[in-house]
């Protein structure tokens, strides 16, 4: 049953699970014989990250970072802030950055500059969702599971005002919820 604050389901649990499997297979191929540092960009990517690394056969180190750009608003501020940093050095390491969504691209640009600047040997980005219509900087993930339009979506890690993250599907939020 759909959450009453949601208008319609955009991506079902099954559709997400299938794409996660495909992304994991792509990563297994790419990282054959290596052990990358998989970085979850909190909080949005937490659910996708856990499902993705669990579906991978490649061993990975797990790290977490928190970058915030939306605050309590429905529109990205374009000024990402690092709230939580990694606990390990990425120097000379293969870094796999896992995002839930690439929207304006500012968060990704910041992470890329930061981690490449710290001497990562390689930098690969996997995102669950890509919203190219909202891009402000020329950023792109190496692998994107789904392209979405300019709708306000929540679930499977994505929030509005910290809510709806644990919905198992991705849904379009009713406009009345965020225009209150
Ligand atoms: C979201 C999302 C990405 C970023 C994408 O994070 O998780 O990290 O915004 O937007 P951008 O491409 O416009 O930079 P948010 O700042 O909302 O924090 P959250 O992950 O804790 O929800």
Short mmCIF file of N, CA, C and O in Angstrom, two decimals, residues 27-154:
data_model
loop_
_atom_site.label_atom_id
_atom_site.label_comp_id
_atom_site.label_asym_id
_atom_site.label_seq_id
_atom_site.Cartn_x
_atom_site.Cartn_y
_atom_site.Cartn_z
N UNK A 27 29.90 -3.54 -11.42
CA UNK A 27 31.01 -3.21 -10.52
C UNK A 27 31.94 -4.41 -10.32
O UNK A 27 33.16 -4.25 -10.26
N UNK A 28 31.38 -5.60 -10.23
CA UNK A 28 32.21 -6.80 -10.07
C UNK A 28 33.16 -6.94 -11.26
O UNK A 28 34.32 -7.31 -11.10
N UNK A 29 32.64 -6.65 -12.43
CA UNK A 29 33.44 -6.73 -13.65
C UNK A 29 34.55 -5.66 -13.60
O UNK A 29 35.71 -5.93 -13.89
N UNK A 30 34.18 -4.46 -13.21
CA UNK A 30 35.12 -3.34 -13.19
C UNK A 30 36.21 -3.51 -12.14
O UNK A 30 37.35 -3.11 -12.35
N UNK A 31 35.86 -4.10 -11.03
CA UNK A 31 36.82 -4.18 -9.91
C UNK A 31 37.45 -5.56 -9.73
O UNK A 31 37.98 -5.84 -8.67
N UNK A 32 37.39 -6.39 -10.77
CA UNK A 32 37.97 -7.73 -10.69
C UNK A 32 39.38 -7.69 -10.11
O UNK A 32 40.23 -6.93 -10.58
N UNK A 33 39.63 -8.45 -9.07
CA UNK A 33 40.99 -8.55 -8.52
C UNK A 33 41.40 -7.40 -7.62
O UNK A 33 42.54 -7.34 -7.18
N UNK A 34 40.50 -6.45 -7.36
CA UNK A 34 40.85 -5.32 -6.50
C UNK A 34 39.85 -5.25 -5.33
O UNK A 34 38.81 -5.89 -5.35
N UNK A 35 40.21 -4.44 -4.34
CA UNK A 35 39.31 -4.21 -3.19
C UNK A 35 39.09 -2.71 -3.05
O UNK A 35 39.89 -2.03 -2.40
N UNK A 36 38.06 -2.17 -3.70
CA UNK A 36 37.84 -0.73 -3.63
C UNK A 36 37.32 -0.28 -2.26
O UNK A 36 36.80 -1.09 -1.49
N UNK A 37 37.48 1.02 -2.03
CA UNK A 37 36.83 1.62 -0.85
C UNK A 37 35.48 2.13 -1.32
O UNK A 37 35.40 3.06 -2.14
N UNK A 38 34.42 1.51 -0.85
CA UNK A 38 33.07 1.94 -1.22
C UNK A 38 32.62 3.00 -0.23
O UNK A 38 32.64 2.77 0.98
N UNK A 39 32.26 4.16 -0.76
CA UNK A 39 31.88 5.28 0.10
C UNK A 39 30.39 5.57 -0.07
O UNK A 39 29.93 5.89 -1.17
N UNK A 40 29.68 5.48 1.03
CA UNK A 40 28.26 5.83 1.00
C UNK A 40 28.12 7.30 1.36
O UNK A 40 28.66 7.76 2.36
N UNK A 41 27.40 8.04 0.52
CA UNK A 41 27.16 9.45 0.82
C UNK A 41 25.84 9.52 1.58
O UNK A 41 24.76 9.35 1.02
N UNK A 42 25.96 9.71 2.88
CA UNK A 42 24.79 9.72 3.78
C UNK A 42 24.03 11.02 3.66
O UNK A 42 24.61 12.04 3.29
N UNK A 43 22.73 11.05 4.05
CA UNK A 43 22.06 9.84 4.47
C UNK A 43 21.40 9.13 3.28
O UNK A 43 21.06 7.95 3.36
N UNK A 44 21.18 9.88 2.21
CA UNK A 44 20.35 9.39 1.11
C UNK A 44 20.74 8.05 0.54
O UNK A 44 19.89 7.25 0.16
N UNK A 45 22.07 7.78 0.43
CA UNK A 45 22.49 6.55 -0.26
C UNK A 45 22.53 5.33 0.65
O UNK A 45 22.88 4.24 0.19
N UNK A 46 22.20 5.48 1.92
CA UNK A 46 22.39 4.39 2.89
C UNK A 46 21.72 3.08 2.45
O UNK A 46 22.33 2.01 2.48
N UNK A 47 20.47 3.15 2.03
CA UNK A 47 19.75 1.92 1.68
C UNK A 47 20.31 1.30 0.40
O UNK A 47 20.54 0.09 0.32
N UNK A 48 20.52 2.15 -0.60
CA UNK A 48 21.07 1.70 -1.87
C UNK A 48 22.46 1.10 -1.64
O UNK A 48 22.79 0.03 -2.18
N UNK A 49 23.28 1.77 -0.85
CA UNK A 49 24.64 1.31 -0.56
C UNK A 49 24.62 -0.10 0.04
O UNK A 49 25.35 -0.98 -0.41
N UNK A 50 23.80 -0.29 1.05
CA UNK A 50 23.77 -1.59 1.74
C UNK A 50 23.33 -2.69 0.78
O UNK A 50 23.93 -3.78 0.76
N UNK A 51 22.32 -2.42 -0.02
CA UNK A 51 21.85 -3.44 -0.97
C UNK A 51 22.90 -3.69 -2.06
O UNK A 51 23.12 -4.82 -2.48
N UNK A 52 23.57 -2.60 -2.49
CA UNK A 52 24.55 -2.73 -3.57
C UNK A 52 25.78 -3.53 -3.13
O UNK A 52 26.18 -4.47 -3.82
N UNK A 53 26.38 -3.18 -1.99
CA UNK A 53 27.59 -3.91 -1.58
C UNK A 53 27.27 -5.36 -1.23
O UNK A 53 28.08 -6.25 -1.43
N UNK A 54 26.05 -5.59 -0.74
CA UNK A 54 25.64 -6.95 -0.42
C UNK A 54 25.46 -7.79 -1.70
O UNK A 54 25.65 -8.99 -1.70
N UNK A 55 25.09 -7.12 -2.78
CA UNK A 55 24.89 -7.83 -4.05
C UNK A 55 26.20 -8.04 -4.81
O UNK A 55 26.26 -8.84 -5.74
N UNK A 56 27.26 -7.33 -4.39
CA UNK A 56 28.55 -7.46 -5.08
C UNK A 56 29.30 -8.68 -4.57
O UNK A 56 29.21 -9.03 -3.40
N UNK A 57 30.05 -9.30 -5.49
CA UNK A 57 30.89 -10.44 -5.08
C UNK A 57 32.28 -9.93 -4.70
O UNK A 57 33.01 -10.58 -3.96
N UNK A 58 32.65 -8.77 -5.23
CA UNK A 58 33.95 -8.16 -4.96
C UNK A 58 34.03 -7.74 -3.50
O UNK A 58 33.09 -7.14 -2.98
N UNK A 59 35.16 -8.02 -2.82
CA UNK A 59 35.29 -7.51 -1.46
C UNK A 59 35.46 -5.99 -1.49
O UNK A 59 36.10 -5.46 -2.40
N UNK A 60 34.86 -5.30 -0.55
CA UNK A 60 35.01 -3.83 -0.49
C UNK A 60 35.28 -3.40 0.96
O UNK A 60 34.93 -4.10 1.90
N UNK A 61 35.95 -2.26 1.09
CA UNK A 61 36.02 -1.59 2.38
C UNK A 61 34.82 -0.65 2.40
O UNK A 61 34.49 -0.05 1.38
N UNK A 62 34.21 -0.49 3.54
CA UNK A 62 33.03 0.38 3.63
C UNK A 62 33.33 1.65 4.41
O UNK A 62 33.81 1.58 5.53
N UNK A 63 33.06 2.78 3.77
CA UNK A 63 33.28 4.08 4.41
C UNK A 63 32.03 4.94 4.23
O UNK A 63 31.23 4.71 3.32
N UNK A 64 31.91 5.94 5.08
CA UNK A 64 30.72 6.80 5.06
C UNK A 64 31.11 8.26 5.10
O UNK A 64 32.06 8.64 5.79
N UNK A 65 30.38 9.06 4.35
CA UNK A 65 30.56 10.51 4.35
C UNK A 65 29.19 11.13 4.39
O UNK A 65 28.23 10.54 3.88
N UNK A 66 29.10 12.30 4.95
CA UNK A 66 27.81 12.98 4.90
C UNK A 66 27.99 14.37 4.30
O UNK A 66 28.77 15.17 4.79
N UNK A 67 27.29 14.59 3.20
CA UNK A 67 27.31 15.88 2.53
C UNK A 67 25.88 16.36 2.44
O UNK A 67 25.00 15.62 2.01
N UNK A 68 25.65 17.55 2.87
CA UNK A 68 24.28 18.05 2.89
C UNK A 68 24.13 19.25 1.95
O UNK A 68 24.93 20.17 1.97
N UNK A 69 23.08 19.19 1.12
CA UNK A 69 22.86 20.33 0.22
C UNK A 69 21.43 20.85 0.24
O UNK A 69 21.17 21.97 -0.14
N UNK A 70 20.49 20.00 0.70
CA UNK A 70 19.08 20.41 0.65
C UNK A 70 18.59 21.11 1.90
O UNK A 70 17.68 21.90 1.84
N UNK A 71 19.15 20.78 3.06
CA UNK A 71 18.61 21.29 4.31
C UNK A 71 17.17 20.84 4.44
O UNK A 71 16.85 19.70 4.12
N UNK A 72 16.28 21.71 4.85
CA UNK A 72 14.88 21.32 4.99
C UNK A 72 14.06 21.69 3.77
O UNK A 72 12.85 21.58 3.76
N UNK A 73 14.72 22.11 2.73
CA UNK A 73 14.00 22.61 1.56
C UNK A 73 13.84 21.52 0.50
O UNK A 73 14.53 20.52 0.51
N UNK A 74 12.93 21.72 -0.44
CA UNK A 74 12.73 20.74 -1.50
C UNK A 74 13.63 21.01 -2.69
O UNK A 74 13.67 20.26 -3.65
N UNK A 75 14.36 22.12 -2.66
CA UNK A 75 15.24 22.48 -3.77
C UNK A 75 16.67 22.55 -3.26
O UNK A 75 16.95 23.09 -2.19
N UNK A 76 17.59 21.96 -4.04
CA UNK A 76 18.99 21.94 -3.64
C UNK A 76 19.54 23.36 -3.54
O UNK A 76 19.31 24.19 -4.41
N UNK A 77 20.27 23.65 -2.44
CA UNK A 77 20.81 24.99 -2.24
C UNK A 77 22.01 25.24 -3.14
O UNK A 77 22.40 26.38 -3.38
N UNK A 78 22.63 24.14 -3.62
CA UNK A 78 23.81 24.29 -4.46
C UNK A 78 25.08 24.52 -3.66
O UNK A 78 26.14 24.70 -4.22
N UNK A 79 24.95 24.54 -2.34
CA UNK A 79 26.15 24.74 -1.51
C UNK A 79 26.29 23.55 -0.56
O UNK A 79 25.80 23.57 0.57
N UNK A 80 26.94 22.46 -1.02
CA UNK A 80 27.07 21.28 -0.17
C UNK A 80 28.07 21.49 0.96
O UNK A 80 29.06 22.19 0.81
N UNK A 81 27.79 20.85 2.09
CA UNK A 81 28.64 21.00 3.26
C UNK A 81 29.02 19.60 3.75
O UNK A 81 28.16 18.73 3.84
N UNK A 82 30.31 19.39 4.06
CA UNK A 82 30.72 18.08 4.56
C UNK A 82 30.44 18.02 6.06
O UNK A 82 31.00 18.77 6.85
N UNK A 83 29.55 17.13 6.43
CA UNK A 83 29.11 17.00 7.82
C UNK A 83 29.88 15.87 8.51
O UNK A 83 30.15 15.94 9.70
N UNK A 84 30.20 14.82 7.77
CA UNK A 84 30.93 13.68 8.31
C UNK A 84 31.97 13.23 7.29
O UNK A 84 31.64 13.04 6.13
N UNK A 85 33.22 13.06 7.76
CA UNK A 85 34.29 12.70 6.83
C UNK A 85 34.65 11.21 6.96
O UNK A 85 34.22 10.54 7.90
N UNK A 86 35.47 10.74 6.01
CA UNK A 86 35.90 9.33 6.01
C UNK A 86 36.77 9.02 7.21
O UNK A 86 37.41 9.91 7.77
N UNK A 87 36.85 7.72 7.56
CA UNK A 87 37.72 7.33 8.67
C UNK A 87 39.04 6.75 8.15
O UNK A 87 39.91 6.43 8.93
N UNK A 88 39.16 6.60 6.83
CA UNK A 88 40.38 6.00 6.27
C UNK A 88 40.92 6.86 5.14
O UNK A 88 40.18 7.62 4.52
N UNK A 89 42.22 6.71 4.89
CA UNK A 89 42.84 7.44 3.79
C UNK A 89 42.47 6.77 2.46
O UNK A 89 42.39 5.55 2.37
N UNK A 90 42.27 7.59 1.44
CA UNK A 90 41.96 7.04 0.12
C UNK A 90 43.18 7.13 -0.81
O UNK A 90 43.10 6.76 -1.97
N UNK A 91 44.29 7.59 -0.28
CA UNK A 91 45.49 7.78 -1.10
C UNK A 91 45.91 6.46 -1.76
O UNK A 91 46.08 5.44 -1.07
N UNK A 92 46.02 6.50 -3.08
CA UNK A 92 46.44 5.31 -3.82
C UNK A 92 45.39 4.22 -3.90
O UNK A 92 45.67 3.10 -4.34
N UNK A 93 44.17 4.53 -3.48
CA UNK A 93 43.12 3.50 -3.45
C UNK A 93 42.07 3.73 -4.55
O UNK A 93 41.88 4.85 -5.02
N UNK A 94 41.38 2.66 -4.89
CA UNK A 94 40.26 2.77 -5.82
C UNK A 94 39.03 3.14 -5.00
O UNK A 94 38.66 2.42 -4.08
N UNK A 95 38.43 4.27 -5.37
CA UNK A 95 37.27 4.75 -4.61
C UNK A 95 35.99 4.57 -5.44
O UNK A 95 35.92 4.97 -6.60
N UNK A 96 35.02 3.95 -4.80
CA UNK A 96 33.71 3.79 -5.42
C UNK A 96 32.72 4.64 -4.63
O UNK A 96 32.40 4.34 -3.47
N UNK A 97 32.29 5.72 -5.23
CA UNK A 97 31.35 6.61 -4.55
C UNK A 97 29.91 6.20 -4.88
O UNK A 97 29.56 6.05 -6.05
N UNK A 98 29.12 6.03 -3.85
CA UNK A 98 27.73 5.58 -4.06
C UNK A 98 26.78 6.69 -3.63
O UNK A 98 26.74 7.08 -2.47
N UNK A 99 26.04 7.19 -4.61
CA UNK A 99 25.08 8.28 -4.37
C UNK A 99 23.67 7.78 -4.59
O UNK A 99 23.44 6.84 -5.36
N UNK A 100 22.71 8.44 -3.96
CA UNK A 100 21.32 8.10 -4.24
C UNK A 100 20.83 8.89 -5.45
O UNK A 100 20.08 8.38 -6.27
N UNK A 101 21.26 10.15 -5.55
CA UNK A 101 20.79 10.97 -6.68
C UNK A 101 21.82 12.03 -7.05
O UNK A 101 22.48 12.59 -6.17
N UNK A 102 21.96 12.24 -8.34
CA UNK A 102 22.75 13.37 -8.83
C UNK A 102 21.74 14.36 -9.39
O UNK A 102 21.02 14.05 -10.34
N UNK A 103 21.66 15.51 -8.75
CA UNK A 103 20.66 16.53 -9.08
C UNK A 103 21.39 17.71 -9.73
O UNK A 103 21.72 17.67 -10.91
N UNK A 104 21.70 18.75 -8.95
CA UNK A 104 22.45 19.88 -9.51
C UNK A 104 23.87 19.45 -9.89
O UNK A 104 24.50 20.05 -10.76
N UNK A 105 24.39 18.42 -9.22
CA UNK A 105 25.75 17.95 -9.46
C UNK A 105 26.77 18.56 -8.51
O UNK A 105 27.93 18.16 -8.50
N UNK A 106 26.35 19.51 -7.68
CA UNK A 106 27.29 20.19 -6.78
C UNK A 106 27.91 19.23 -5.76
O UNK A 106 29.10 19.31 -5.49
N UNK A 107 27.09 18.35 -5.19
CA UNK A 107 27.61 17.41 -4.18
C UNK A 107 28.68 16.52 -4.81
O UNK A 107 29.75 16.32 -4.24
N UNK A 108 28.36 16.00 -5.99
CA UNK A 108 29.30 15.11 -6.66
C UNK A 108 30.58 15.85 -7.03
O UNK A 108 31.69 15.32 -6.86
N UNK A 109 30.45 17.07 -7.51
CA UNK A 109 31.63 17.86 -7.88
C UNK A 109 32.53 18.05 -6.65
O UNK A 109 33.76 17.92 -6.74
N UNK A 110 31.90 18.31 -5.53
CA UNK A 110 32.65 18.54 -4.30
C UNK A 110 33.36 17.26 -3.85
O UNK A 110 34.52 17.27 -3.48
N UNK A 111 32.63 16.14 -3.90
CA UNK A 111 33.22 14.85 -3.48
C UNK A 111 34.36 14.46 -4.42
O UNK A 111 35.39 13.98 -3.97
N UNK A 112 34.15 14.66 -5.70
CA UNK A 112 35.18 14.31 -6.67
C UNK A 112 36.45 15.11 -6.40
O UNK A 112 37.55 14.56 -6.33
N UNK A 113 36.28 16.43 -6.25
CA UNK A 113 37.45 17.30 -6.03
C UNK A 113 38.16 16.88 -4.73
O UNK A 113 39.39 16.80 -4.69
N UNK A 114 37.38 16.61 -3.72
CA UNK A 114 37.94 16.27 -2.42
C UNK A 114 38.71 14.94 -2.46
O UNK A 114 39.86 14.86 -2.03
N UNK A 115 38.08 13.92 -3.01
CA UNK A 115 38.68 12.58 -2.96
C UNK A 115 39.81 12.42 -3.97
O UNK A 115 40.82 11.79 -3.69
N UNK A 116 39.67 13.05 -5.13
CA UNK A 116 40.78 13.02 -6.08
C UNK A 116 41.93 13.83 -5.51
O UNK A 116 43.09 13.46 -5.65
N UNK A 117 41.60 14.92 -4.85
CA UNK A 117 42.63 15.77 -4.22
C UNK A 117 43.38 15.03 -3.11
O UNK A 117 44.53 15.34 -2.82
N UNK A 118 42.74 14.04 -2.52
CA UNK A 118 43.40 13.25 -1.48
C UNK A 118 44.20 12.09 -2.08
O UNK A 118 44.70 11.23 -1.35
N UNK A 119 44.27 12.05 -3.39
CA UNK A 119 45.15 11.08 -4.05
C UNK A 119 44.55 9.72 -4.35
O UNK A 119 45.27 8.73 -4.48
N UNK A 120 43.22 9.67 -4.50
CA UNK A 120 42.59 8.40 -4.88
C UNK A 120 43.17 7.94 -6.22
O UNK A 120 43.40 8.76 -7.12
N UNK A 121 43.42 6.63 -6.35
CA UNK A 121 43.99 6.11 -7.60
C UNK A 121 42.94 6.14 -8.71
O UNK A 121 43.23 6.48 -9.86
N UNK A 122 41.73 5.78 -8.35
CA UNK A 122 40.63 5.86 -9.32
C UNK A 122 39.38 6.30 -8.58
O UNK A 122 39.27 6.14 -7.36
N UNK A 123 38.45 6.85 -9.33
CA UNK A 123 37.23 7.40 -8.73
C UNK A 123 36.05 7.02 -9.62
O UNK A 123 35.95 7.48 -10.76
N UNK A 124 35.21 6.16 -9.11
CA UNK A 124 34.06 5.68 -9.88
C UNK A 124 32.79 6.05 -9.12
O UNK A 124 32.73 5.88 -7.91
N UNK A 125 31.81 6.54 -9.86
CA UNK A 125 30.57 6.98 -9.22
C UNK A 125 29.40 6.14 -9.71
O UNK A 125 29.17 6.02 -10.92
N UNK A 126 28.68 5.57 -8.75
CA UNK A 126 27.44 4.88 -9.08
C UNK A 126 26.32 5.62 -8.38
O UNK A 126 26.40 5.93 -7.19
N UNK A 127 25.28 5.93 -9.13
CA UNK A 127 24.12 6.58 -8.52
C UNK A 127 22.86 5.78 -8.82
O UNK A 127 22.74 5.17 -9.89
N UNK A 128 21.97 5.78 -7.85
CA UNK A 128 20.70 5.12 -8.07
C UNK A 128 19.88 5.92 -9.09
O UNK A 128 19.33 5.38 -10.02
N UNK A 129 19.84 7.24 -8.87
CA UNK A 129 19.00 8.11 -9.70
C UNK A 129 19.81 9.24 -10.32
O UNK A 129 20.71 9.79 -9.67
N UNK A 130 19.41 9.60 -11.52
CA UNK A 130 20.03 10.73 -12.20
C UNK A 130 18.90 11.67 -12.63
O UNK A 130 17.91 11.22 -13.21
N UNK A 131 19.04 12.96 -12.26
CA UNK A 131 18.03 13.95 -12.63
C UNK A 131 18.72 14.99 -13.52
O UNK A 131 19.02 16.10 -13.09
N UNK A 132 19.00 14.63 -14.78
CA UNK A 132 19.83 15.49 -15.63
C UNK A 132 19.21 16.86 -15.92
O UNK A 132 19.94 17.82 -16.17
N UNK A 133 17.88 16.95 -15.86
CA UNK A 133 17.22 18.22 -16.18
C UNK A 133 17.56 19.31 -15.17
O UNK A 133 17.35 20.49 -15.45
N UNK A 134 18.10 18.93 -14.02
CA UNK A 134 18.39 19.94 -12.98
C UNK A 134 19.88 20.25 -12.83
O UNK A 134 20.29 20.98 -11.95
N UNK A 135 20.69 19.71 -13.73
CA UNK A 135 22.14 19.86 -13.59
C UNK A 135 22.59 21.32 -13.70
O UNK A 135 22.17 22.04 -14.59
N UNK A 136 23.45 21.74 -12.79
CA UNK A 136 24.02 23.10 -12.82
C UNK A 136 25.51 23.05 -13.13
O UNK A 136 26.10 24.05 -13.52
N UNK A 137 26.13 21.91 -12.87
CA UNK A 137 27.55 21.74 -13.20
C UNK A 137 27.70 20.45 -14.00
O UNK A 137 26.91 19.53 -13.83
N UNK A 138 28.68 20.40 -14.90
CA UNK A 138 28.77 19.24 -15.81
C UNK A 138 29.31 18.00 -15.12
O UNK A 138 30.45 17.58 -15.34
N UNK A 139 28.50 17.39 -14.27
CA UNK A 139 28.89 16.17 -13.56
C UNK A 139 28.07 15.01 -14.07
O UNK A 139 26.91 15.18 -14.44
N UNK A 140 28.66 13.82 -14.02
CA UNK A 140 27.94 12.63 -14.46
C UNK A 140 28.46 11.41 -13.72
O UNK A 140 29.67 11.30 -13.51
N UNK A 141 27.56 10.53 -13.33
CA UNK A 141 27.99 9.28 -12.70
C UNK A 141 28.51 8.34 -13.79
O UNK A 141 28.14 8.46 -14.96
N UNK A 142 29.37 7.41 -13.40
CA UNK A 142 29.84 6.40 -14.36
C UNK A 142 28.75 5.37 -14.62
O UNK A 142 28.70 4.77 -15.69
N UNK A 143 27.91 5.16 -13.62
CA UNK A 143 26.82 4.20 -13.77
C UNK A 143 25.60 4.75 -13.05
O UNK A 143 25.68 5.13 -11.89
N UNK A 144 24.50 4.81 -13.78
CA UNK A 144 23.28 5.33 -13.20
C UNK A 144 22.16 4.30 -13.38
O UNK A 144 21.98 3.77 -14.48
N UNK A 145 21.45 3.99 -12.31
CA UNK A 145 20.42 2.95 -12.40
C UNK A 145 19.16 3.44 -13.10
O UNK A 145 18.60 2.74 -13.93
N UNK A 146 18.71 4.64 -12.74
CA UNK A 146 17.48 5.17 -13.34
C UNK A 146 17.63 6.66 -13.61
O UNK A 146 18.19 7.39 -12.78
N UNK A 147 17.08 7.10 -14.76
CA UNK A 147 16.98 8.54 -15.02
C UNK A 147 15.57 8.97 -14.61
O UNK A 147 14.60 8.28 -14.95
N UNK A 148 15.48 10.07 -13.88
CA UNK A 148 14.15 10.53 -13.44
C UNK A 148 13.93 11.97 -13.91
O UNK A 148 14.88 12.71 -14.15
N UNK A 149 12.67 12.33 -14.00
CA UNK A 149 12.31 13.69 -14.40
C UNK A 149 12.36 14.63 -13.21
O UNK A 149 12.75 14.25 -12.11
N UNK A 150 11.91 15.85 -13.45
CA UNK A 150 11.99 16.86 -12.40
C UNK A 150 10.76 16.80 -11.49
O UNK A 150 9.95 17.71 -11.48
N UNK A 151 10.65 15.70 -10.75
CA UNK A 151 9.54 15.53 -9.81
C UNK A 151 10.12 15.39 -8.42
O UNK A 151 11.27 14.95 -8.27
N UNK A 152 9.35 15.73 -7.42
CA UNK A 152 9.85 15.59 -6.05
C UNK A 152 9.59 14.17 -5.58
O UNK A 152 8.46 13.76 -5.38
N UNK A 153 10.68 13.42 -5.45
CA UNK A 153 10.53 12.00 -5.11
C UNK A 153 11.14 11.68 -3.74
O UNK A 153 12.09 12.33 -3.31
N UNK A 154 10.55 10.68 -3.12
CA UNK A 154 11.00 10.25 -1.79
C UNK A 154 11.02 8.72 -1.74
O UNK A 154 10.44 8.06 -2.60
#
